[in-house]
PDB file of C-alpha atoms and ligand atoms in Angstrom:
ATOM      1  CA  MET A   1      25.906  -1.305 -10.380  1.00  0.00           C
ATOM      2  CA  ILE A   2      27.198   0.767  -7.467  1.00  0.00           C
ATOM      3  CA  GLN A   3      28.943   4.102  -7.837  1.00  0.00           C
ATOM      4  CA  VAL A   4      30.179   6.141  -4.911  1.00  0.00           C
ATOM      5  CA  LYS A   5      31.535   9.570  -5.822  1.00  0.00           C
ATOM      6  CA  ASN A   6      33.271  11.818  -3.292  1.00  0.00           C
ATOM      7  CA  ILE A   7      30.992  10.765  -0.432  1.00  0.00           C
ATOM      8  CA  SER A   8      31.457  12.424   2.934  1.00  0.00           C
ATOM      9  CA  LYS A   9      29.526  11.802   6.106  1.00  0.00           C
ATOM     10  CA  ILE A  10      29.586  13.970   9.199  1.00  0.00           C
ATOM     11  CA  TYR A  11      27.817  12.831  12.352  1.00  0.00           C
ATOM     12  CA  ASN A  12      26.330  15.606  14.509  1.00  0.00           C
ATOM     13  CA  LYS A  13      26.979  18.120  11.761  1.00  0.00           C
ATOM     14  CA  GLY A  14      27.171  21.700  12.982  1.00  0.00           C
ATOM     15  CA  LYS A  15      27.449  20.689  16.631  1.00  0.00           C
ATOM     16  CA  SER A  16      30.471  20.802  18.908  1.00  0.00           C
ATOM     17  CA  ASN A  17      30.707  16.997  18.776  1.00  0.00           C
ATOM     18  CA  ALA A  18      30.667  16.875  14.957  1.00  0.00           C
ATOM     19  CA  PHE A  19      32.656  13.929  13.609  1.00  0.00           C
ATOM     20  CA  GLN A  20      33.666  13.263  10.015  1.00  0.00           C
ATOM     21  CA  ALA A  21      33.213   9.504   9.611  1.00  0.00           C
ATOM     22  CA  LEU A  22      33.713   9.420   5.822  1.00  0.00           C
ATOM     23  CA  ASP A  23      35.956  11.787   3.906  1.00  0.00           C
ATOM     24  CA  ASN A  24      35.659  12.025   0.120  1.00  0.00           C
ATOM     25  CA  ILE A  25      35.184   8.304  -0.607  1.00  0.00           C
ATOM     26  CA  SER A  26      34.966   7.175  -4.242  1.00  0.00           C
ATOM     27  CA  PHE A  27      34.754   3.680  -5.731  1.00  0.00           C
ATOM     28  CA  SER A  28      32.502   1.584  -7.876  1.00  0.00           C
ATOM     29  CA  VAL A  29      31.406  -2.024  -7.849  1.00  0.00           C
ATOM     30  CA  GLU A  30      30.338  -3.811 -11.016  1.00  0.00           C
ATOM     31  CA  LYS A  31      27.423  -6.187 -11.239  1.00  0.00           C
ATOM     32  CA  GLY A  32      28.403  -9.667 -10.032  1.00  0.00           C
ATOM     33  CA  GLU A  33      31.526  -8.610  -8.131  1.00  0.00           C
ATOM     34  CA  LEU A  34      32.445 -10.011  -4.709  1.00  0.00           C
ATOM     35  CA  VAL A  35      34.178  -7.207  -2.836  1.00  0.00           C
ATOM     36  CA  SER A  36      35.320  -6.763   0.735  1.00  0.00           C
ATOM     37  CA  ILE A  37      35.644  -3.539   2.688  1.00  0.00           C
ATOM     38  CA  VAL A  38      38.302  -3.727   5.391  1.00  0.00           C
ATOM     39  CA  GLY A  39      39.644  -1.344   7.983  1.00  0.00           C
ATOM     40  CA  THR A  40      40.232  -1.048  11.708  1.00  0.00           C
ATOM     41  CA  SER A  41      37.439  -0.472  14.221  1.00  0.00           C
ATOM     42  CA  GLY A  42      35.996   3.020  13.820  1.00  0.00           C
ATOM     43  CA  ALA A  43      37.363   3.414  10.276  1.00  0.00           C
ATOM     44  CA  GLY A  44      33.855   4.041   8.926  1.00  0.00           C
ATOM     45  CA  LYS A  45      32.962   0.638   7.454  1.00  0.00           C
ATOM     46  CA  SER A  46      29.454   0.364   8.944  1.00  0.00           C
ATOM     47  CA  THR A  47      28.797   4.021   8.159  1.00  0.00           C
ATOM     48  CA  LEU A  48      29.671   3.359   4.526  1.00  0.00           C
ATOM     49  CA  LEU A  49      27.643   0.144   4.367  1.00  0.00           C
ATOM     50  CA  HIS A  50      24.571   1.872   5.820  1.00  0.00           C
ATOM     51  CA  ILE A  51      24.813   4.538   3.119  1.00  0.00           C
ATOM     52  CA  LEU A  52      25.132   1.828   0.451  1.00  0.00           C
ATOM     53  CA  ALA A  53      22.072   0.125   1.955  1.00  0.00           C
ATOM     54  CA  CYS A  54      20.099   3.384   1.754  1.00  0.00           C
ATOM     55  CA  ILE A  55      19.364   3.308   5.483  1.00  0.00           C
ATOM     56  CA  ASP A  56      21.513   6.350   6.231  1.00  0.00           C
ATOM     57  CA  ASN A  57      22.138   9.586   4.362  1.00  0.00           C
ATOM     58  CA  TYR A  58      25.380  11.369   3.523  1.00  0.00           C
ATOM     59  CA  ASP A  59      26.470  14.991   3.570  1.00  0.00           C
ATOM     60  CA  ALA A  60      28.386  15.424   0.323  1.00  0.00           C
ATOM     61  CA  GLY A  61      28.988  13.546  -2.906  1.00  0.00           C
ATOM     62  CA  GLU A  62      26.808  11.203  -4.909  1.00  0.00           C
ATOM     63  CA  TYR A  63      25.720   7.614  -4.574  1.00  0.00           C
ATOM     64  CA  TYR A  64      24.227   5.854  -7.587  1.00  0.00           C
ATOM     65  CA  ILE A  65      22.690   2.414  -7.592  1.00  0.00           C
ATOM     66  CA  ASP A  66      21.887   1.100 -11.073  1.00  0.00           C
ATOM     67  CA  GLY A  67      22.291   4.648 -12.349  1.00  0.00           C
ATOM     68  CA  VAL A  68      19.751   6.067  -9.888  1.00  0.00           C
ATOM     69  CA  LEU A  69      21.079   8.892  -7.721  1.00  0.00           C
ATOM     70  CA  ILE A  70      20.231   8.148  -4.092  1.00  0.00           C
ATOM     71  CA  LYS A  71      19.793  11.663  -2.828  1.00  0.00           C
ATOM     72  CA  ASN A  72      16.699  13.657  -1.864  1.00  0.00           C
ATOM     73  CA  ILE A  73      14.485  10.656  -2.540  1.00  0.00           C
ATOM     74  CA  SER A  74      11.187  10.239  -0.719  1.00  0.00           C
ATOM     75  CA  GLU A  75      11.144   7.676   2.095  1.00  0.00           C
ATOM     76  CA  LYS A  76       8.541   5.695   0.182  1.00  0.00           C
ATOM     77  CA  ARG A  77      10.682   5.430  -2.967  1.00  0.00           C
ATOM     78  CA  LEU A  78      13.764   4.645  -0.848  1.00  0.00           C
ATOM     79  CA  ALA A  79      11.916   1.815   0.847  1.00  0.00           C
ATOM     80  CA  GLU A  80      11.010   0.485  -2.599  1.00  0.00           C
ATOM     81  CA  ILE A  81      14.631   0.619  -3.771  1.00  0.00           C
ATOM     82  CA  ARG A  82      15.830  -1.076  -0.592  1.00  0.00           C
ATOM     83  CA  ASN A  83      13.187  -3.714  -0.867  1.00  0.00           C
ATOM     84  CA  MET A  84      13.758  -4.513  -4.540  1.00  0.00           C
ATOM     85  CA  LYS A  85      17.500  -4.170  -4.909  1.00  0.00           C
ATOM     86  CA  ILE A  86      19.250  -4.611  -1.603  1.00  0.00           C
ATOM     87  CA  GLY A  87      19.672  -7.403   0.894  1.00  0.00           C
ATOM     88  CA  LEU A  88      21.346  -6.241   4.099  1.00  0.00           C
ATOM     89  CA  VAL A  89      22.987  -8.387   6.752  1.00  0.00           C
ATOM     90  CA  MET A  90      23.588  -6.172   9.785  1.00  0.00           C
ATOM     91  CA  GLN A  91      26.602  -6.352  12.121  1.00  0.00           C
ATOM     92  CA  ASP A  92      24.468  -7.643  15.036  1.00  0.00           C
ATOM     93  CA  PHE A  93      22.096  -9.834  12.911  1.00  0.00           C
ATOM     94  CA  ALA A  94      19.162  -7.514  13.823  1.00  0.00           C
ATOM     95  CA  LEU A  95      16.736 -10.420  14.116  1.00  0.00           C
ATOM     96  CA  VAL A  96      13.487  -9.940  15.996  1.00  0.00           C
ATOM     97  CA  ASP A  97      14.090 -11.976  19.157  1.00  0.00           C
ATOM     98  CA  ASP A  98      10.593 -13.248  19.823  1.00  0.00           C
ATOM     99  CA  PHE A  99       9.959 -14.120  16.170  1.00  0.00           C
ATOM    100  CA  THR A 100      10.795 -17.542  14.788  1.00  0.00           C
ATOM    101  CA  ALA A 101      13.422 -17.904  12.050  1.00  0.00           C
ATOM    102  CA  ILE A 102      10.771 -18.066   9.324  1.00  0.00           C
ATOM    103  CA  GLN A 103       8.881 -15.058  10.734  1.00  0.00           C
ATOM    104  CA  ASN A 104      12.120 -13.079  10.560  1.00  0.00           C
ATOM    105  CA  VAL A 105      12.759 -14.159   6.979  1.00  0.00           C
ATOM    106  CA  MET A 106       9.205 -13.189   6.003  1.00  0.00           C
ATOM    107  CA  LEU A 107       9.642  -9.595   7.246  1.00  0.00           C
ATOM    108  CA  PRO A 108      10.921  -8.151   3.921  1.00  0.00           C
ATOM    109  CA  LEU A 109       7.875  -9.708   2.221  1.00  0.00           C
ATOM    110  CA  ASP A 110       5.497  -7.613   4.333  1.00  0.00           C
ATOM    111  CA  PHE A 111       5.180  -5.063   1.512  1.00  0.00           C
ATOM    112  CA  SER A 112       4.422  -7.614  -1.162  1.00  0.00           C
ATOM    113  CA  LYS A 113       0.857  -8.373  -2.118  1.00  0.00           C
ATOM    114  CA  GLU A 114       1.522 -12.080  -2.580  1.00  0.00           C
ATOM    115  CA  LYS A 115      -0.568 -14.653  -0.760  1.00  0.00           C
ATOM    116  CA  ARG A 116       0.650 -15.557   2.717  1.00  0.00           C
ATOM    117  CA  SER A 117       1.195 -19.166   1.644  1.00  0.00           C
ATOM    118  CA  ASP A 118       3.431 -17.990  -1.223  1.00  0.00           C
ATOM    119  CA  LYS A 119       5.412 -15.778   1.136  1.00  0.00           C
ATOM    120  CA  LYS A 120       5.865 -18.717   3.479  1.00  0.00           C
ATOM    121  CA  GLU A 121       7.076 -20.873   0.640  1.00  0.00           C
ATOM    122  CA  LYS A 122       9.582 -18.210  -0.459  1.00  0.00           C
ATOM    123  CA  ALA A 123      10.871 -17.802   3.091  1.00  0.00           C
ATOM    124  CA  MET A 124      11.186 -21.563   3.441  1.00  0.00           C
ATOM    125  CA  ALA A 125      13.166 -21.745   0.165  1.00  0.00           C
ATOM    126  CA  ALA A 126      15.533 -19.039   1.450  1.00  0.00           C
ATOM    127  CA  LEU A 127      15.969 -20.904   4.742  1.00  0.00           C
ATOM    128  CA  ARG A 128      16.593 -24.134   2.851  1.00  0.00           C
ATOM    129  CA  SER A 129      19.280 -22.471   0.735  1.00  0.00           C
ATOM    130  CA  VAL A 130      21.228 -21.577   3.885  1.00  0.00           C
ATOM    131  CA  GLY A 131      20.630 -24.953   5.536  1.00  0.00           C
ATOM    132  CA  MET A 132      18.167 -23.582   8.110  1.00  0.00           C
ATOM    133  CA  ASP A 133      14.908 -25.245   7.044  1.00  0.00           C
ATOM    134  CA  LYS A 134      15.014 -27.608  10.032  1.00  0.00           C
ATOM    135  CA  PHE A 135      15.032 -24.611  12.392  1.00  0.00           C
ATOM    136  CA  ALA A 136      12.348 -22.575  10.613  1.00  0.00           C
ATOM    137  CA  ASN A 137      10.003 -22.625  13.593  1.00  0.00           C
ATOM    138  CA  ASN A 138      12.614 -22.072  16.300  1.00  0.00           C
ATOM    139  CA  LEU A 139      12.615 -18.739  18.107  1.00  0.00           C
ATOM    140  CA  SER A 140      15.511 -16.671  16.823  1.00  0.00           C
ATOM    141  CA  ASN A 141      16.856 -15.903  20.306  1.00  0.00           C
ATOM    142  CA  LYS A 142      17.235 -19.643  20.877  1.00  0.00           C
ATOM    143  CA  LEU A 143      19.474 -20.114  17.836  1.00  0.00           C
ATOM    144  CA  SER A 144      23.260 -20.365  17.886  1.00  0.00           C
ATOM    145  CA  GLY A 145      25.356 -17.522  16.458  1.00  0.00           C
ATOM    146  CA  GLY A 146      25.937 -19.354  13.182  1.00  0.00           C
ATOM    147  CA  GLN A 147      22.229 -20.205  12.895  1.00  0.00           C
ATOM    148  CA  LYS A 148      21.309 -16.562  13.550  1.00  0.00           C
ATOM    149  CA  GLN A 149      23.736 -15.463  10.861  1.00  0.00           C
ATOM    150  CA  ARG A 150      22.252 -17.957   8.385  1.00  0.00           C
ATOM    151  CA  THR A 151      18.760 -16.705   9.234  1.00  0.00           C
ATOM    152  CA  ALA A 152      19.896 -13.106   8.683  1.00  0.00           C
ATOM    153  CA  ILE A 153      21.324 -14.127   5.292  1.00  0.00           C
ATOM    154  CA  ALA A 154      18.078 -15.928   4.374  1.00  0.00           C
ATOM    155  CA  ARG A 155      16.192 -12.727   5.223  1.00  0.00           C
ATOM    156  CA  ALA A 156      18.610 -10.702   3.070  1.00  0.00           C
ATOM    157  CA  ILE A 157      18.095 -12.931   0.021  1.00  0.00           C
ATOM    158  CA  VAL A 158      14.375 -13.721   0.299  1.00  0.00           C
ATOM    159  CA  ASN A 159      13.422 -10.910  -2.120  1.00  0.00           C
ATOM    160  CA  ASP A 160      16.094 -12.005  -4.597  1.00  0.00           C
ATOM    161  CA  PRO A 161      17.986  -8.666  -4.450  1.00  0.00           C
ATOM    162  CA  ASP A 162      20.744  -7.751  -6.926  1.00  0.00           C
ATOM    163  CA  VAL A 163      23.060  -6.520  -4.208  1.00  0.00           C
ATOM    164  CA  ILE A 164      23.885  -8.179  -0.888  1.00  0.00           C
ATOM    165  CA  LEU A 165      25.599  -6.055   1.747  1.00  0.00           C
ATOM    166  CA  ALA A 166      26.965  -7.765   4.840  1.00  0.00           C
ATOM    167  CA  ASP A 167      28.526  -6.141   7.891  1.00  0.00           C
ATOM    168  CA  GLU A 168      31.018  -8.427   9.674  1.00  0.00           C
ATOM    169  CA  PRO A 169      28.972 -11.514   8.800  1.00  0.00           C
ATOM    170  CA  THR A 170      31.577 -13.790  10.375  1.00  0.00           C
ATOM    171  CA  GLY A 171      32.701 -11.492  13.185  1.00  0.00           C
ATOM    172  CA  ALA A 172      30.952 -13.407  15.960  1.00  0.00           C
ATOM    173  CA  LEU A 173      31.579 -16.915  14.642  1.00  0.00           C
ATOM    174  CA  ASP A 174      34.217 -19.609  15.161  1.00  0.00           C
ATOM    175  CA  SER A 175      36.487 -20.215  12.177  1.00  0.00           C
ATOM    176  CA  LYS A 176      34.671 -23.341  10.927  1.00  0.00           C
ATOM    177  CA  THR A 177      31.260 -21.661  10.997  1.00  0.00           C
ATOM    178  CA  ALA A 178      32.805 -18.518   9.483  1.00  0.00           C
ATOM    179  CA  SER A 179      34.115 -20.509   6.555  1.00  0.00           C
ATOM    180  CA  GLU A 180      30.674 -22.139   6.068  1.00  0.00           C
ATOM    181  CA  ILE A 181      29.060 -18.684   5.998  1.00  0.00           C
ATOM    182  CA  MET A 182      31.703 -17.521   3.517  1.00  0.00           C
ATOM    183  CA  ASP A 183      30.860 -20.548   1.342  1.00  0.00           C
ATOM    184  CA  LEU A 184      27.233 -19.341   1.296  1.00  0.00           C
ATOM    185  CA  PHE A 185      28.331 -15.938   0.014  1.00  0.00           C
ATOM    186  CA  LYS A 186      30.436 -17.657  -2.666  1.00  0.00           C
ATOM    187  CA  ILE A 187      27.389 -19.639  -3.822  1.00  0.00           C
ATOM    188  CA  LEU A 188      25.385 -16.399  -4.033  1.00  0.00           C
ATOM    189  CA  HIS A 189      28.295 -14.822  -5.929  1.00  0.00           C
ATOM    190  CA  ASN A 190      28.277 -17.737  -8.388  1.00  0.00           C
ATOM    191  CA  ASP A 191      24.538 -17.118  -8.823  1.00  0.00           C
ATOM    192  CA  GLY A 192      25.474 -13.662 -10.132  1.00  0.00           C
ATOM    193  CA  LYS A 193      24.757 -11.550  -7.048  1.00  0.00           C
ATOM    194  CA  THR A 194      26.786  -8.425  -6.358  1.00  0.00           C
ATOM    195  CA  ILE A 195      28.206  -8.836  -2.855  1.00  0.00           C
ATOM    196  CA  ILE A 196      29.991  -6.408  -0.552  1.00  0.00           C
ATOM    197  CA  ILE A 197      31.290  -7.796   2.724  1.00  0.00           C
ATOM    198  CA  VAL A 198      32.646  -5.638   5.527  1.00  0.00           C
ATOM    199  CA  THR A 199      35.203  -7.595   7.524  1.00  0.00           C
ATOM    200  CA  HIS A 200      38.289  -7.197   9.649  1.00  0.00           C
ATOM    201  CA  ASP A 201      39.180 -10.847   8.969  1.00  0.00           C
ATOM    202  CA  LYS A 202      42.066 -11.036   6.477  1.00  0.00           C
ATOM    203  CA  GLU A 203      41.194 -14.638   5.538  1.00  0.00           C
ATOM    204  CA  ILE A 204      37.635 -13.628   4.618  1.00  0.00           C
ATOM    205  CA  ALA A 205      38.849 -10.575   2.693  1.00  0.00           C
ATOM    206  CA  ALA A 206      41.365 -12.681   0.776  1.00  0.00           C
ATOM    207  CA  GLN A 207      38.518 -14.841  -0.537  1.00  0.00           C
ATOM    208  CA  CYS A 208      36.927 -11.829  -2.234  1.00  0.00           C
ATOM    209  CA  GLU A 209      37.851 -10.643  -5.721  1.00  0.00           C
ATOM    210  CA  ARG A 210      38.815  -7.183  -4.554  1.00  0.00           C
ATOM    211  CA  ILE A 211      39.572  -5.447  -1.281  1.00  0.00           C
ATOM    212  CA  ILE A 212      38.673  -1.826  -0.549  1.00  0.00           C
ATOM    213  CA  GLU A 213      40.531  -0.592   2.515  1.00  0.00           C
ATOM    214  CA  ILE A 214      39.398   2.402   4.525  1.00  0.00           C
ATOM    215  CA  SER A 215      41.224   4.143   7.320  1.00  0.00           C
ATOM    216  CA  ASP A 216      39.919   7.167   9.247  1.00  0.00           C
ATOM    217  CA  GLY A 217      37.092   7.557   6.749  1.00  0.00           C
ATOM    218  CA  LYS A 218      39.385   7.623   3.701  1.00  0.00           C
ATOM    219  CA  ILE A 219      40.166   5.009   1.061  1.00  0.00           C
ATOM    220  CA  VAL A 220      43.712   3.729   1.396  1.00  0.00           C
TER     221      VAL A 220
HETATM  222  N1  ATP B 301      25.482   7.722  15.162  1.00  0.00           N
HETATM  223  C1  ATP B 301      26.732   8.177  15.361  1.00  0.00           C
HETATM  224  N2  ATP B 301      26.970   9.368  15.938  1.00  0.00           N
HETATM  225  C2  ATP B 301      28.219   9.828  16.092  1.00  0.00           C
HETATM  226  N3  ATP B 301      29.331   9.165  15.719  1.00  0.00           N
HETATM  227  C3  ATP B 301      29.163   7.968  15.150  1.00  0.00           C
HETATM  228  C4  ATP B 301      27.858   7.404  14.939  1.00  0.00           C
HETATM  229  N4  ATP B 301      28.007   6.186  14.348  1.00  0.00           N
HETATM  230  C5  ATP B 301      29.332   6.013  14.212  1.00  0.00           C
HETATM  231  N5  ATP B 301      30.026   7.077  14.680  1.00  0.00           N
HETATM  232  C6  ATP B 301      31.499   7.238  14.664  1.00  0.00           C
HETATM  233  O1  ATP B 301      31.952   7.163  13.331  1.00  0.00           O
HETATM  234  C7  ATP B 301      33.163   6.392  13.250  1.00  0.00           C
HETATM  235  C8  ATP B 301      32.960   5.237  12.279  1.00  0.00           C
HETATM  236  O2  ATP B 301      32.033   4.327  12.856  1.00  0.00           O
HETATM  237  P1  ATP B 301      31.633   2.974  12.122  1.00  0.00           P
HETATM  238  O3  ATP B 301      30.580   2.332  12.942  1.00  0.00           O
HETATM  239  O4  ATP B 301      31.348   3.264  10.711  1.00  0.00           O
HETATM  240  O5  ATP B 301      33.019   2.167  12.245  1.00  0.00           O
HETATM  241  P2  ATP B 301      33.383   0.685  11.789  1.00  0.00           P
HETATM  242  O6  ATP B 301      34.511   0.798  10.815  1.00  0.00           O
HETATM  243  O7  ATP B 301      32.157  -0.019  11.332  1.00  0.00           O
HETATM  244  O8  ATP B 301      33.927   0.044  13.152  1.00  0.00           O
HETATM  245  P3  ATP B 301      33.752  -1.476  13.735  1.00  0.00           P
HETATM  246  O9  ATP B 301      34.792  -2.300  13.035  1.00  0.00           O
HETATM  247  O10 ATP B 301      34.086  -1.299  15.186  1.00  0.00           O
HETATM  248  O11 ATP B 301      32.358  -1.919  13.503  1.00  0.00           O
HETATM  249  C9  ATP B 301      33.490   5.976  14.670  1.00  0.00           C
HETATM  250  O12 ATP B 301      34.467   6.856  15.177  1.00  0.00           O
HETATM  251  C10 ATP B 301      32.182   6.119  15.416  1.00  0.00           C
HETATM  252  O13 ATP B 301      32.405   6.449  16.764  1.00  0.00           O
HETATM  253 MG1   MG B 302      31.048  -1.579  12.087  1.00  0.00          MG
END
C-alpha cells in the first residue's frame, strides 16, 4: 500500500539555514495495517506524515502509494490522489473555526459532483460514526478538544479513503478521551483501513500492530 524508499527531506535546501529533517528513511506499510510512528519532538514525524499525505515534497528517494510514484506529479493529479486515497488528521485539528462541525466535514466533498443533500448525508454519517451527530451544527471553535478531534476524524473518513494518517491525534486530550479516540481508530482498522498514527504516547503506540521509531530523521 505504502512504500517509502530512501526518503530524505531538507528544509531550506541550499541556504545557510538548511536542515535535514529526514535522512534516508525506508519502510513499507501493507494494506489494513495499524502502525504507529514514534519519536521525540523534532525527530521528523510530522515531516514524514506530510510527505505520506502528499501535502509536502521530499528531496531524495521514492514514495509509492498503491504502486504510484508520488514524484513530479501535477498539483491537480496530487489533489485527486489525496482526495481519493488519503484521510489526514493534522496535529492541530486544522478545523475552520467559523464553520460548523458538519461544514468542516463537508470540505473534502467540495470536489465531488454529488448533490448537496447527498454530501450532507455523507458528512452526517461520518459524524455519526464518531459520535458527533448531536454537535453537527455547533461552531467548531466552540467544541471541546475531544469533540474537535472527532470532527477532524470524521472529515478524514468522509471520502472513505484507504489510508488514514493521524498526527498526534490524542496529544491534546485527557487519557479517557484519548482512549475513546484510539477506540475509533481500532474500529476503522477493523473495517480494513490502513492507519498510521504519529504519537509520543507509549500507551497509544503499544495498541498498534507495529511501531516505527524515528530519531533525528532516521529510523531506529
Ligand atoms: N518548514 C520548516 N522549515 C524549517 N525547518 C523545519 C520546518 N518544519 C519542520 N522543521 C524542522 O524539522 C525538524 C522535524 O520537525 P517535525 O515537525 O517533523 O518534528 P516532529 O517529530 O513532528 O516533532 P513534534 O513531536 O514536536 O511534533 C525539526 O527540527 C523542525 O524544527
Ligand atoms: Mg509533529
